[in-house]
Coordinates of N, CA and C in Angstrom, one line a residue:
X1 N 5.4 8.5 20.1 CA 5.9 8.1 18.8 C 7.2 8.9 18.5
X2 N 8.4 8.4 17.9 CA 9.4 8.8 17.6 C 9.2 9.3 16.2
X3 N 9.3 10.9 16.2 CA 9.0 11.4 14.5 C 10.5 10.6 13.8
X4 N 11.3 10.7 14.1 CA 12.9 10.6 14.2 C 13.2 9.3 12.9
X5 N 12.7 8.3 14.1 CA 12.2 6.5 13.6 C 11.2 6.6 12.4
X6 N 10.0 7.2 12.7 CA 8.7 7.1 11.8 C 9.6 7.4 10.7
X7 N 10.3 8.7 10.3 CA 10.0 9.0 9.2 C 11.6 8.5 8.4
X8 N 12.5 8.0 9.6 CA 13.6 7.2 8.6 C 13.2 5.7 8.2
X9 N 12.4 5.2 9.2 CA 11.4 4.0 8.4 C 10.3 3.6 7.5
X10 N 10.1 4.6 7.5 CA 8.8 4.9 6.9 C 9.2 5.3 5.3
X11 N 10.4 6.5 5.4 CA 10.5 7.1 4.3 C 11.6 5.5 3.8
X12 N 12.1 4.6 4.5 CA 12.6 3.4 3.7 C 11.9 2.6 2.9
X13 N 10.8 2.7 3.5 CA 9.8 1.6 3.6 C 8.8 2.0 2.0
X14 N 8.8 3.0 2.1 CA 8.1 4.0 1.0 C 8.8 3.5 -0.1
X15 N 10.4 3.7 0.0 CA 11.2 4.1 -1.1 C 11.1 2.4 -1.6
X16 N 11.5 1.7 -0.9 CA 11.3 -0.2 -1.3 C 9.9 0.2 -2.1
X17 N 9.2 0.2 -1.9 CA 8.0 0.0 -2.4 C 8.0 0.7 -4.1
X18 N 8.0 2.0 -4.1 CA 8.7 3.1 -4.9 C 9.2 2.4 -6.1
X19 N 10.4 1.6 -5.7 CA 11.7 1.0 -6.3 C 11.1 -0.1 -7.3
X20 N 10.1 -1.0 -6.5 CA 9.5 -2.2 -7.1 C 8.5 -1.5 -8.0
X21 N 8.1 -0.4 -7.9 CA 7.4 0.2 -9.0 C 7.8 0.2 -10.6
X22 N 9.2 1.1 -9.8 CA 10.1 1.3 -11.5 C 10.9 -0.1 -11.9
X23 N 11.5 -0.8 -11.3 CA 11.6 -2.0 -11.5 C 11.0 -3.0 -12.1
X24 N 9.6 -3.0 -11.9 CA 8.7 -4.2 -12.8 C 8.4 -3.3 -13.5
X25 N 7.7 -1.6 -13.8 CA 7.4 -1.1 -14.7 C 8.7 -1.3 -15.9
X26 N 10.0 -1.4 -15.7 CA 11.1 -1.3 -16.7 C 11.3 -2.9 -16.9
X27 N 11.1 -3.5 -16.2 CA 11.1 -5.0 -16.4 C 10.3 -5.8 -17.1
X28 N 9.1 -5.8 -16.7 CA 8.0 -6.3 -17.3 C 7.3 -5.1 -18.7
X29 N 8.0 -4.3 -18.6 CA 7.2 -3.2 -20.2 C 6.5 -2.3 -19.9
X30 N 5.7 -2.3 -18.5 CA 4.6 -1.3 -18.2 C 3.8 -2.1 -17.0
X31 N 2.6 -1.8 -17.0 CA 1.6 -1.8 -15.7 C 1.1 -3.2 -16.1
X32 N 1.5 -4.4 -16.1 CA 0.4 -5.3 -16.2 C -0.9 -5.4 -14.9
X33 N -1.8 -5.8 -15.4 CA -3.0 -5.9 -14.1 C -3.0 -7.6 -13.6
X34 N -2.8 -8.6 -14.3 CA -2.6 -9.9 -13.9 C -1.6 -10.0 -13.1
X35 N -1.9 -10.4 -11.9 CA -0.5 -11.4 -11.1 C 0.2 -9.5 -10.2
X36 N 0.2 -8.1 -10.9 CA 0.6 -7.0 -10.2 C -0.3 -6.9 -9.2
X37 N -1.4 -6.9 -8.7 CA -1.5 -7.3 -7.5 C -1.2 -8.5 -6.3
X38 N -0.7 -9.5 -6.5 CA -0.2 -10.2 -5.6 C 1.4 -9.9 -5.5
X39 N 2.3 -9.3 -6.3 CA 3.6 -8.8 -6.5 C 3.2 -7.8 -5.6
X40 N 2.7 -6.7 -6.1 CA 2.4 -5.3 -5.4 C 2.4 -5.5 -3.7
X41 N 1.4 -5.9 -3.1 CA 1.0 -6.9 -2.0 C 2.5 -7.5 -1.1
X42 N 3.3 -8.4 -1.9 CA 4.1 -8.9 -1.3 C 5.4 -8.5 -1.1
X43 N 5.4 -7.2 -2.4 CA 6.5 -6.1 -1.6 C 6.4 -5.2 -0.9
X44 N 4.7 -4.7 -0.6 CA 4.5 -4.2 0.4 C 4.5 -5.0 2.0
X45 N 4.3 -6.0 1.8 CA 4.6 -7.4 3.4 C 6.3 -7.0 3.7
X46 N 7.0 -7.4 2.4 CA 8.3 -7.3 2.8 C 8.7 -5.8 2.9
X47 N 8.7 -4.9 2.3 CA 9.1 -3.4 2.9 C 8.3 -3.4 4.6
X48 N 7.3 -3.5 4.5 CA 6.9 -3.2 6.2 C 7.6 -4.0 7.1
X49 N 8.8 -4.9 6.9 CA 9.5 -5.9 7.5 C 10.3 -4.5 8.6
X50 N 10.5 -3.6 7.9 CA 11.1 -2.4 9.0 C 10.7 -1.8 9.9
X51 N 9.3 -2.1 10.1 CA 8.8 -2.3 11.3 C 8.9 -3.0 12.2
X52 N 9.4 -4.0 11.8 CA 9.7 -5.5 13.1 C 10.9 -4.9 13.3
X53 N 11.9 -4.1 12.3 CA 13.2 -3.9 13.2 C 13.3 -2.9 13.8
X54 N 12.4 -1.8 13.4 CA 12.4 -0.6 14.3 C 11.8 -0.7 15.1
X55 N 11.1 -1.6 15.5 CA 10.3 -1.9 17.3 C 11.4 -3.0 18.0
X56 N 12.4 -3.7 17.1 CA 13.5 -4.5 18.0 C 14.6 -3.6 18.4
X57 N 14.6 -2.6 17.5 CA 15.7 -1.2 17.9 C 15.5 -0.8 18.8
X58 N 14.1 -0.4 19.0 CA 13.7 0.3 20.3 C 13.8 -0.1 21.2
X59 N 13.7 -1.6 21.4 CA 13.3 -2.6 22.9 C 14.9 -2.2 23.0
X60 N 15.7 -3.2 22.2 CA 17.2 -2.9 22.1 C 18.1 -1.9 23.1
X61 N 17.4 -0.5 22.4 CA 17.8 0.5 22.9 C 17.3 0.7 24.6
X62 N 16.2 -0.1 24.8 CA 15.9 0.5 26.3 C 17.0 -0.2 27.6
X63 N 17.0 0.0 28.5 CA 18.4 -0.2 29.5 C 17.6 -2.0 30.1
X64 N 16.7 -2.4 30.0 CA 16.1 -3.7 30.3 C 15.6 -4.4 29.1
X65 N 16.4 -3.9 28.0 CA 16.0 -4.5 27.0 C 14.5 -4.8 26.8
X66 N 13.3 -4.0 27.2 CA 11.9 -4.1 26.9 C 11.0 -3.3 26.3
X67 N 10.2 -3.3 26.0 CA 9.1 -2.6 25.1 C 7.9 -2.7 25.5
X68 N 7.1 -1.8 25.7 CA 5.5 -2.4 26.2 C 4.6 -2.4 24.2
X69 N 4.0 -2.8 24.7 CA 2.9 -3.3 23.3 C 2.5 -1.8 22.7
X70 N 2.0 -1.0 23.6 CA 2.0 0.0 23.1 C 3.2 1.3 22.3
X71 N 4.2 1.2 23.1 CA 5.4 2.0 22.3 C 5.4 1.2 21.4
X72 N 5.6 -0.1 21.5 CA 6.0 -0.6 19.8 C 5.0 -0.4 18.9
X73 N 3.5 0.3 19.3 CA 2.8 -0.1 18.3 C 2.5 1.3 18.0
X74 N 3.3 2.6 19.1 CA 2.8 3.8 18.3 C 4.3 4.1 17.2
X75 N 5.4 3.5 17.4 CA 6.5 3.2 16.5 C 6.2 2.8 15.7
X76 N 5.6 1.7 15.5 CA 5.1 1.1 14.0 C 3.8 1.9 13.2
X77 N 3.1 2.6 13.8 CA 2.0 3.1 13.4 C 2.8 4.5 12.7
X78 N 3.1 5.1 13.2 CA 4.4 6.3 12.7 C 5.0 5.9 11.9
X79 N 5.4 4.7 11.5 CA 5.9 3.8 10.1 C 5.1 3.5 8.9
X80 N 4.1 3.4 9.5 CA 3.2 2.8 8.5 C 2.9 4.4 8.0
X81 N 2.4 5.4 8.7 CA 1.7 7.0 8.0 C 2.7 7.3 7.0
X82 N 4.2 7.3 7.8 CA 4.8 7.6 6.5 C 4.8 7.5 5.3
X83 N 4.7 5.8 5.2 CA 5.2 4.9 4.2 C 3.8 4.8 3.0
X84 N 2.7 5.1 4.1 CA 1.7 5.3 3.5 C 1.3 7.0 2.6
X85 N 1.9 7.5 3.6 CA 2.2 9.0 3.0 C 2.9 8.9 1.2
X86 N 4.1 8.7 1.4 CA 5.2 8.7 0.6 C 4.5 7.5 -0.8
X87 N 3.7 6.7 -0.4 CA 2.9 5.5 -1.0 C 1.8 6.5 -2.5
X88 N 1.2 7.4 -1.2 CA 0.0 8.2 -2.0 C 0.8 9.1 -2.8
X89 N 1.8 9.8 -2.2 CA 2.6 11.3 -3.3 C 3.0 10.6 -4.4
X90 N 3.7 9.4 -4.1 CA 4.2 8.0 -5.0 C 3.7 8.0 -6.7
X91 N 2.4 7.5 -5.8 CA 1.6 7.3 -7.0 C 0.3 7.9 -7.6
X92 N 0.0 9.0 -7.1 CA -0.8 10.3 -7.8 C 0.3 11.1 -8.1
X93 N 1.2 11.8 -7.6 CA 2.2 13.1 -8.1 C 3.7 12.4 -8.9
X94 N 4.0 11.3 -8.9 CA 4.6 10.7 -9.6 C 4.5 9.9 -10.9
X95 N 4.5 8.6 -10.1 CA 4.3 7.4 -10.7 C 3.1 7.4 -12.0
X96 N 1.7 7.8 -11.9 CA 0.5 7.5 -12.3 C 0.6 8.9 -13.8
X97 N 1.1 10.2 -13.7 CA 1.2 11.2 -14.5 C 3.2 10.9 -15.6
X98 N 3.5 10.2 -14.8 CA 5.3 10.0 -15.5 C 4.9 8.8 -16.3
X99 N 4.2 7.7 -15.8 CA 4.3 6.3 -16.0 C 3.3 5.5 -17.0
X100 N 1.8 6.0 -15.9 CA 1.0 5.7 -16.1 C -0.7 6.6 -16.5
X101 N -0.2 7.4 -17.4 CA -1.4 8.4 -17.2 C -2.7 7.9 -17.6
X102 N -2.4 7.0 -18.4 CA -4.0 6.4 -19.3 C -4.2 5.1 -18.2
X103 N -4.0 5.0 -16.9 CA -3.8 4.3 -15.9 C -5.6 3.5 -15.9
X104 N -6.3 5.2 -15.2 CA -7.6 4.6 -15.0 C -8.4 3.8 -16.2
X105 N -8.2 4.9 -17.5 CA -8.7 3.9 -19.1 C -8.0 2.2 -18.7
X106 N -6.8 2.3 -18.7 CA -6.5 0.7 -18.9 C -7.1 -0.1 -17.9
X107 N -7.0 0.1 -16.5 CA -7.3 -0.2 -15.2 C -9.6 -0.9 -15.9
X108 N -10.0 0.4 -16.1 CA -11.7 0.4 -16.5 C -11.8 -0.5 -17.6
X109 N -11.3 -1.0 -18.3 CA -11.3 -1.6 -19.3 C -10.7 -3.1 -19.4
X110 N -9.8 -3.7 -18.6 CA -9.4 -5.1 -18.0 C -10.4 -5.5 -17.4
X111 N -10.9 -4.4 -16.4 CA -12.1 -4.8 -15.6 C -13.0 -5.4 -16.1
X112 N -14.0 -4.2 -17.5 CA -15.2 -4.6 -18.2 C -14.6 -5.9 -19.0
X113 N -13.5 -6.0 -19.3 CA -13.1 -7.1 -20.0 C -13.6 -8.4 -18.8
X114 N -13.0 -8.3 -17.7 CA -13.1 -9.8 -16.8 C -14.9 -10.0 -17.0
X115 N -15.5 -9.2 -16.5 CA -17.4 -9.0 -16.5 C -17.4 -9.9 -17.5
X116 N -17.1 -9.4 -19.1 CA -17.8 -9.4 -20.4 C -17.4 -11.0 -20.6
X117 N -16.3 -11.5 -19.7 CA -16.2 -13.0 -19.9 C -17.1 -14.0 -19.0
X118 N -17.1 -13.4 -17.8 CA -18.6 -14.2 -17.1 C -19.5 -14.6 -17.8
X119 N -20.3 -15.8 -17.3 CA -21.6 -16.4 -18.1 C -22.7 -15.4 -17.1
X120 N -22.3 -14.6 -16.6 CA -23.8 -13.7 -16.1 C -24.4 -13.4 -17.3
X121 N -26.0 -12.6 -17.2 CA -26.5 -12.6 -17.6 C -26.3 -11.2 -18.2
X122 N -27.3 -10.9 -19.5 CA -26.7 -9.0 -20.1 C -27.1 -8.6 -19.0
X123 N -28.0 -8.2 -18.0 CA -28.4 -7.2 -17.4 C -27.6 -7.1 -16.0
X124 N -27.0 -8.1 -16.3 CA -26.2 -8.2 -14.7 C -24.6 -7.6 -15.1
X125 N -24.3 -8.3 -16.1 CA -22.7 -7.3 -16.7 C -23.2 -6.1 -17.2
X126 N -24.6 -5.7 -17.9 CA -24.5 -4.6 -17.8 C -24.5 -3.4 -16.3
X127 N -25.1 -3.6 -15.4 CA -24.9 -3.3 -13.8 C -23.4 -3.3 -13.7
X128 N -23.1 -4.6 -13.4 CA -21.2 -4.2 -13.6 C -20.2 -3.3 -14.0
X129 N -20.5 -3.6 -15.4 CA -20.0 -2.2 -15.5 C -20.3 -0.8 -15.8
X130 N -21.5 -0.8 -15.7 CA -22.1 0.7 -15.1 C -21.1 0.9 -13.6
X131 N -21.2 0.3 -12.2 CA -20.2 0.1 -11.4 C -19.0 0.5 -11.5
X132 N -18.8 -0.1 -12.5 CA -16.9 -0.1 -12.7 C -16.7 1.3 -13.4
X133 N -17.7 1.8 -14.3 CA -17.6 3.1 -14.9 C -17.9 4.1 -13.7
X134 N -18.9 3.8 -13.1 CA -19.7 4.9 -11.6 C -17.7 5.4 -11.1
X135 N -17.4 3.8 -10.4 CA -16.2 4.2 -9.7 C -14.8 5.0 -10.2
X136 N -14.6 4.5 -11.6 CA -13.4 5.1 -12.7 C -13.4 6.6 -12.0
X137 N -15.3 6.8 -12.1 CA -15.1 8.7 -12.6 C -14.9 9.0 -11.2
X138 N -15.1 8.6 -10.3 CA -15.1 8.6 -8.7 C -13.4 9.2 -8.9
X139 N -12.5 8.0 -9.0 CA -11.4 7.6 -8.9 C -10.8 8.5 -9.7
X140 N -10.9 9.2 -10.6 CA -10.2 10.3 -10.9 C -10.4 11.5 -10.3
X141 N -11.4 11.7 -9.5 CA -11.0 13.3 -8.2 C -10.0 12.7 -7.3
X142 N -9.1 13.4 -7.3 CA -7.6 13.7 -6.4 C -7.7 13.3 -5.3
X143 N -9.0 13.9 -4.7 CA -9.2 13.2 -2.8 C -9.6 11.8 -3.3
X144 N -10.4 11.6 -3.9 CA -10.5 9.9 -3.6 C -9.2 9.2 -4.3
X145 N -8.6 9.6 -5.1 CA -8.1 8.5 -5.7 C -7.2 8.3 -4.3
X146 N -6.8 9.5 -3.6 CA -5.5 9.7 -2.5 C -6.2 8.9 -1.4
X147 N -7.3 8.9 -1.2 CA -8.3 8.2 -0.4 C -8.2 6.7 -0.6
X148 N -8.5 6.3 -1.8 CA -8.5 4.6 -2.2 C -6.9 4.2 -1.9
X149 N -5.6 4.7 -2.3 CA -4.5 4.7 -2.5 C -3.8 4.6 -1.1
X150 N -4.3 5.6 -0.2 CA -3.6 5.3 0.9 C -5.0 3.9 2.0
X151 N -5.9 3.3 1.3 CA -6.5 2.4 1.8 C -5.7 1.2 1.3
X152 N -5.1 1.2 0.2 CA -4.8 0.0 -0.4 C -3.5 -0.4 0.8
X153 N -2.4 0.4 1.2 CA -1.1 0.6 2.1 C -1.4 0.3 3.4
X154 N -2.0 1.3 3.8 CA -2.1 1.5 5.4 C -2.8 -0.1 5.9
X155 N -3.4 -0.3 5.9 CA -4.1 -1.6 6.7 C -2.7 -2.9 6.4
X156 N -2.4 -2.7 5.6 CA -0.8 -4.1 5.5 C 0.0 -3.2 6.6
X157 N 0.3 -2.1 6.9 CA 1.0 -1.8 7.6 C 0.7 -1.9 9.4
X158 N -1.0 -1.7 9.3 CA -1.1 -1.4 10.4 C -1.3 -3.3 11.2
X159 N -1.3 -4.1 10.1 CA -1.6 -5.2 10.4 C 0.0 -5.5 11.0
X160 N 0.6 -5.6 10.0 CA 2.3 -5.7 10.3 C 2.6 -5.5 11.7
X161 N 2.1 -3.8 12.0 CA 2.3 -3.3 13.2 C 1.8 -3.9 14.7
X162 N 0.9 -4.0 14.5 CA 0.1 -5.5 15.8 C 0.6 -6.7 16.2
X163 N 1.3 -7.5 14.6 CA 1.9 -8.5 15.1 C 3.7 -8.0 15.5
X164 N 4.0 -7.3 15.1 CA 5.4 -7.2 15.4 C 5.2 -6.5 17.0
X165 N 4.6 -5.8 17.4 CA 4.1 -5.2 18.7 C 4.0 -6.1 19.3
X166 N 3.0 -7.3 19.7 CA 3.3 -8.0 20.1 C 3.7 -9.6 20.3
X167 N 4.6 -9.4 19.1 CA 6.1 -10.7 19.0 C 6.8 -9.4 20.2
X168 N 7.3 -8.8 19.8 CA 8.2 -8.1 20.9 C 8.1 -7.8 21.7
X169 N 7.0 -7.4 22.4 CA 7.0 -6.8 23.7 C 7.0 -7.8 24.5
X170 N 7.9 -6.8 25.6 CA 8.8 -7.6 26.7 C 8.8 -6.4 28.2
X171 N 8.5 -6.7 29.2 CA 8.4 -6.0 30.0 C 9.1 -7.6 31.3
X172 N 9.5 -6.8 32.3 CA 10.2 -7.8 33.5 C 9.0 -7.6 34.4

């Protein structure tokens, strides 16, 4: 793996992501929870797009113009840690105490809201959100929230990274 690549793509890839933060936070008013996860999502697809070019740099760069599956996929995986790195400092040491501090209250409470509209039954939205309360208090210790946060990132990246690994690899 190229620390070199990793961490100038990676820290790009972060910062896009980053950007769309403060951007719909200043845009839209604040944190909505409707529709901010498939936005969230699909500027994480397009920021990991720098993975397809840092594994075509690299083939690029080689004197036969090729790449085996694996360099391109420990290149993109060194992209993705970054970006996933930079994802978690993001949004526990930034974003969530500047932006969003009453984050998990709002987050716990949309939720019990979605339950409390189901035709389940009391005993079953009551379970629910007992659940959704169990996890809140989970989700406010620092290792898990950094734990859930870099799960939400990493797997878009590392998925990214498999298919761009092998669109490109090229060997004679």
């Amino acid at each position: 793996m190229n620390t070199r690549i990793a961490i100038k793509y990676g820290g790009l890839t972060g910062l896009i992501i980053m950007t769309s933060w403060f951007v719909s936070y200043f845009t839209w008013g604040g944190l909505h929870f409707a529709g901010s996860e498939l936005f969230g999502y699909s500027v994480m697809l397009l920021a990991f797009s720098t993975i397809f070019l840092a594994i075509r740099g690299e083939r690029k760069k080689s004197e036969k113009d090729e790449i085996t599956f694996k360099k391109g996929f420990f290149t993109g995986l060194g992209i993705s840690l970054v970006a996933a790195i930079i994802y978690v400092v993001g949004w526990i040491w930034i974003y969530m105490p500047a932006f969003e501090p009453d984050f998990v209250d709002r987050y716990e409470a949309s939720q019990i809201e979605i339950v409390n509209q189901t035709e389940s039954s009391s005993e079953i939205k009551m379970e629910q959100i007992q659940e959704i309360k169990e996890f809140n208090t989970s989700y406010r210790k620092p290792h898990v929230m950094a734990a859930f946060t870099f799960l939400e990132i990493f797997p878009i990246g590392l998925l990214v990274t498999i298919i761009s690994a092998l669109i490109l690899r090229r060997k004679e």
